[in-house]
């Protein structure tokens, strides 16, 4: 099993799909970095405003752009929107295409007789989880680090509460203002876990469809449908129930910890039942 | 040339009839979403959640509220933060997915046999473009037809004129549709999204001749996502958002500009694809 | 029909998969291509069919180069590598759809082609359910059904049983007698010599030998 897992991990992390996913994420990260830099150093940026206030002897209100709201996870830029909309696709890309190719191309016929079905599909899921999680977290980590190099790490002020709402009761809200860097890193961990679980959704689809693109696109469309369904509960409560919004560090609605737990259970259940268990029962033709 | 277009349209659509069921499925989902939105609106207007009959919703309200997209970021503060228009996004991404591998699948399957019989790669490509556009149009026809039917079945109005009170409450924006002609309204609500989706699908299909289909899909998804926050005519998605059209809201994304830009981009996609397929080695 | 290859070279990256090949072929003859795996037989067929463009040199079919809108020979049937059809349609339906493009044959013609290759009984089964041998037979039927002037068959005998091999060899003989120009590649030297009038041996993308059948049914080395 160790040898199989090592092979699967090598295949996942060395594949051109993983590199592409990371590059696309990095493009969003650089875009966000550029926007953050403009906010601070640009003609109409914070430093220019500071200079103007000092020269005009006007009292400044607010603390200016801070690392904790300028990085990709918290930013209100278009880069943030694009990144988090593409989040599931970036997670699915490393292993999704490969899983489909192997299942439908005959590679599985060569490997399964050597290791057994269960071990093969378990290794596949684990490799998908780790590579999918890494594909979405590497750009976030890069952006956080690079933004820290350019934007001051000013502690969030009461004014920021009105703009970058982290509601009381949200996951990790207890330390979101007192320890904002820890909050950012904790959310990157959440993104790793959810990214990994999104990536594993490729297996159930690949077991049913011969098209490689379907293994990536269909889970994405299903997640979009789940996102669109969040409005169904608005007449009861404004809770954040969309998995695509749960991974974003800032959201429109309140995201309580138990909602994360429910989605973890759902995604893990779907992957284990429809992916691992069904895969292990499937005839290999 | 006519024979191969007929071949592609006939067999492509017959083969892809299941894809059109996706349109009906999406229509059902859209209507369910609208139904839940009506509950909230009914609470707001009447104080009771299920008093729909006092609201007089119509097909136009379904299209504008659920597929109308949004006005972008409406300012700071948690209650006016940006809400991504997922249903609008999905309604365009689905036909893009449906048409994504039309060319690339054919090239790796029986397309070689077709091309050799046609003695022309360009003719094959034009036929694929015709099929792509036809599938998109049929998708929207199926979607709107389904919505029309469910509106009629539920006793809602089947007019495409949205209700001003519902619009003002939902979007908190100026309502211009009451002063718009029916033709302009039809163009904004129905035709513009179709034009934009056809153009995007053709561009996507042309991209699949250069890069792997999944990258073309990701590029289209990113481009559409960027459109939700951008207001430039360079972001084609803005023309597919009914609430941003000059017929419904205050932004000036009018039909004529949409038609011109979409026609130009579609032509560019067809020409680029034709150039590319003539140069490509088919292995 | 006459096919001329004039100093044709095809390069992928830094590798010449076909190098400076010149050949002349005419109707009513069967030309065999022989060589080890990866020597360039399939690439040569792709060049002749117009599926790929030569890096240098020309491929002339009846005096016209395969360029622009005339990038394929006028009347051609081909089976190159694995045949590929629509999995959700039957074998018959697949052939009928392709035949409808040019309209040169009708459903009776399709039926006749299916019968020729021995696929008539399974014609209405979905292509996705076909075995490898049945797929190969369907590919051969597709290549010959419209009675084209040029027929390219790349390894037509793989996956076929003995009876099907004999049937395919018979089809090749009949098409040759009809006047078609047939280009055939095969690893089985006995089969190749049994079907061909001329055999070109390809080594590393270049023509190494040319063997021509003489009056006594023997193959003799000839000038390239």
Coordinates of N, CA and C in Angstrom, one line a residue, chain B residues 3-4 6-7 10-11 14-15 18 105-106 108-124 274 277-283, chain C residues 10 12 43 46 50-53 69-76 78-79 84-86 88-89 93 96-103 142-143 145-146:
Chain B
X3 N -24.8 19.5 -47.0 CA -25.1 18.1 -46.5 C -24.4 17.9 -45.2
X4 N -23.2 18.4 -45.0 CA -22.5 18.1 -43.7 C -23.1 19.0 -42.6
X6 N -26.2 19.8 -42.4 CA -27.4 19.0 -42.1 C -27.1 17.8 -41.3
X7 N -26.0 17.1 -41.7 CA -25.6 15.9 -41.0 C -25.3 16.3 -39.5
X10 N -28.5 17.4 -37.6 CA -29.4 16.3 -37.4 C -28.9 15.3 -36.4
X11 N -27.7 14.8 -36.6 CA -27.1 13.8 -35.7 C -26.6 14.4 -34.4
X14 N -29.7 15.2 -32.4 CA -30.3 13.9 -32.0 C -29.5 13.2 -30.9
X15 N -28.2 13.2 -31.1 CA -27.3 12.6 -30.2 C -27.3 13.4 -28.9
X18 N -30.2 14.6 -24.8 CA -30.2 14.6 -23.4 C -29.6 15.9 -22.8
X105 N -13.8 16.2 -29.6 CA -14.3 14.8 -29.6 C -14.4 14.3 -31.0
X106 N -14.9 15.1 -31.9 CA -15.0 14.7 -33.3 C -13.7 14.4 -33.9
X108 N -11.0 13.3 -32.5 CA -10.5 12.1 -32.0 C -11.4 10.9 -32.3
X109 N -12.5 11.1 -32.9 CA -13.4 10.0 -33.2 C -13.7 10.0 -34.7
X110 N -15.0 10.0 -35.1 CA -15.3 9.9 -36.5 C -15.1 11.1 -37.4
X111 N -14.6 12.2 -36.8 CA -14.5 13.4 -37.5 C -13.5 13.3 -38.7
X112 N -12.5 12.4 -38.6 CA -11.6 12.2 -39.6 C -12.3 11.6 -40.9
X113 N -13.2 10.7 -40.6 CA -14.0 10.1 -41.7 C -14.8 11.2 -42.4
X114 N -15.4 12.1 -41.6 CA -16.3 13.1 -42.1 C -15.4 14.1 -43.0
X115 N -14.3 14.5 -42.4 CA -13.4 15.5 -43.1 C -12.9 14.9 -44.4
X116 N -12.6 13.7 -44.4 CA -12.0 13.1 -45.7 C -13.1 13.0 -46.7
X117 N -14.4 12.8 -46.3 CA -15.5 12.8 -47.3 C -15.8 14.2 -47.8
X118 N -15.6 15.2 -46.9 CA -15.9 16.6 -47.3 C -14.8 17.2 -48.1
X119 N -13.6 16.5 -48.0 CA -12.4 17.1 -48.6 C -12.1 18.5 -48.2
X120 N -12.5 18.8 -47.0 CA -12.2 20.2 -46.6 C -12.3 20.3 -45.1
X121 N -11.3 20.8 -44.4 CA -11.3 21.0 -43.0 C -12.2 22.2 -42.6
X122 N -12.1 23.2 -43.5 CA -12.9 24.4 -43.2 C -14.4 24.1 -43.1
X123 N -14.8 23.3 -44.0 CA -16.2 22.9 -44.1 C -16.6 22.2 -42.8
X124 N -15.8 21.3 -42.4 CA -16.1 20.6 -41.1 C -16.2 21.5 -40.0
X274 N -11.0 28.3 -38.2 CA -10.8 27.8 -39.5 C -9.3 27.8 -39.9
X277 N -7.6 25.0 -37.8 CA -7.8 23.6 -38.2 C -7.1 23.3 -39.6
X278 N -6.9 24.3 -40.4 CA -6.3 24.1 -41.7 C -4.8 23.8 -41.4
X279 N -4.2 24.3 -40.4 CA -2.8 24.1 -40.1 C -2.5 22.9 -39.2
X280 N -3.6 22.4 -38.6 CA -3.3 21.3 -37.6 C -3.1 20.0 -38.2
X281 N -2.1 19.3 -37.7 CA -1.9 17.9 -38.0 C -2.9 17.0 -37.2
X282 N -3.7 16.2 -37.9 CA -4.7 15.4 -37.2 C -4.1 14.1 -37.0
X283 N -3.8 13.8 -35.7 CA -3.1 12.6 -35.4 C -4.0 11.6 -34.7
Chain C
X10 N 8.7 15.0 -42.9 CA 7.8 15.4 -41.8 C 8.6 15.4 -40.5
X12 N 8.6 16.4 -36.3 CA 7.9 16.7 -35.1 C 9.0 17.1 -34.1
X43 N 2.6 7.3 -40.3 CA 2.9 8.7 -40.6 C 2.8 9.0 -42.1
X46 N -0.7 8.9 -43.2 CA -1.3 10.2 -42.8 C -1.0 11.3 -43.8
X50 N -3.6 13.3 -46.3 CA -3.9 14.7 -46.0 C -4.2 15.1 -44.6
X51 N -4.1 14.1 -43.7 CA -4.4 14.4 -42.3 C -3.3 15.2 -41.7
X52 N -2.1 15.0 -42.2 CA -1.0 15.9 -41.7 C -0.3 16.5 -42.9
X53 N 0.4 17.6 -42.6 CA 1.0 18.4 -43.7 C 2.5 18.1 -43.7
X69 N -8.3 24.2 -49.3 CA -9.6 23.5 -49.2 C -9.6 22.1 -49.9
X70 N -8.6 21.8 -50.7 CA -8.4 20.5 -51.3 C -7.4 19.7 -50.5
X71 N -7.6 19.6 -49.2 CA -6.5 19.0 -48.4 C -6.7 17.5 -48.3
X72 N -7.7 17.0 -48.9 CA -7.8 15.5 -48.9 C -8.1 15.0 -50.4
X73 N -7.6 13.8 -50.7 CA -7.9 13.3 -52.1 C -9.4 13.2 -52.3
X74 N -9.8 13.3 -53.6 CA -11.2 13.4 -53.9 C -12.0 12.2 -53.4
X75 N -11.4 11.0 -53.7 CA -12.2 9.8 -53.4 C -11.3 8.9 -52.6
X76 N -11.5 8.8 -51.3 CA -10.6 8.1 -50.4 C -11.4 7.4 -49.4
X78 N -10.3 5.4 -45.7 CA -9.2 5.1 -44.9 C -9.5 4.5 -43.5
X79 N -8.5 3.7 -43.2 CA -8.6 3.0 -41.8 C -7.2 3.2 -41.3
X84 N -12.7 4.6 -35.1 CA -13.5 5.3 -34.1 C -14.8 5.7 -34.6
X85 N -15.9 5.3 -34.0 CA -17.2 5.7 -34.4 C -18.0 6.1 -33.2
X86 N -19.3 6.4 -33.4 CA -20.1 6.9 -32.3 C -20.6 5.6 -31.5
X88 N -22.8 5.2 -29.2 CA -24.3 5.1 -28.9 C -25.1 4.6 -30.1
X89 N -24.4 4.6 -31.3 CA -25.2 4.2 -32.5 C -24.7 2.8 -32.9
X93 N -25.9 2.2 -38.4 CA -26.2 3.6 -38.3 C -25.0 4.5 -38.5
X96 N -24.3 4.5 -42.2 CA -25.3 5.2 -42.9 C -25.1 6.7 -42.8
X97 N -24.8 7.1 -41.6 CA -24.6 8.5 -41.3 C -23.4 9.1 -42.1
X98 N -22.3 8.3 -42.2 CA -21.2 8.7 -43.0 C -21.5 8.7 -44.5
X99 N -22.2 7.7 -44.9 CA -22.6 7.6 -46.3 C -23.5 8.7 -46.8
X100 N -24.3 9.2 -45.9 CA -25.2 10.3 -46.2 C -24.5 11.6 -46.6
X101 N -23.2 11.7 -46.2 CA -22.5 13.0 -46.4 C -22.3 13.2 -47.9
X102 N -21.9 12.2 -48.6 CA -21.7 12.4 -50.0 C -22.8 11.8 -50.9
X103 N -23.6 10.9 -50.2 CA -24.7 10.3 -50.9 C -24.4 9.4 -52.1
X142 N -16.2 0.7 -43.6 CA -16.2 2.2 -43.8 C -15.3 2.6 -44.9
X143 N -14.1 2.0 -44.9 CA -13.1 2.4 -45.9 C -13.4 2.0 -47.3
X145 N -16.7 1.0 -48.4 CA -18.2 1.0 -48.8 C -18.5 1.9 -50.0
X146 N -17.8 3.0 -50.1 CA -18.2 3.9 -51.2 C -17.4 3.7 -52.5

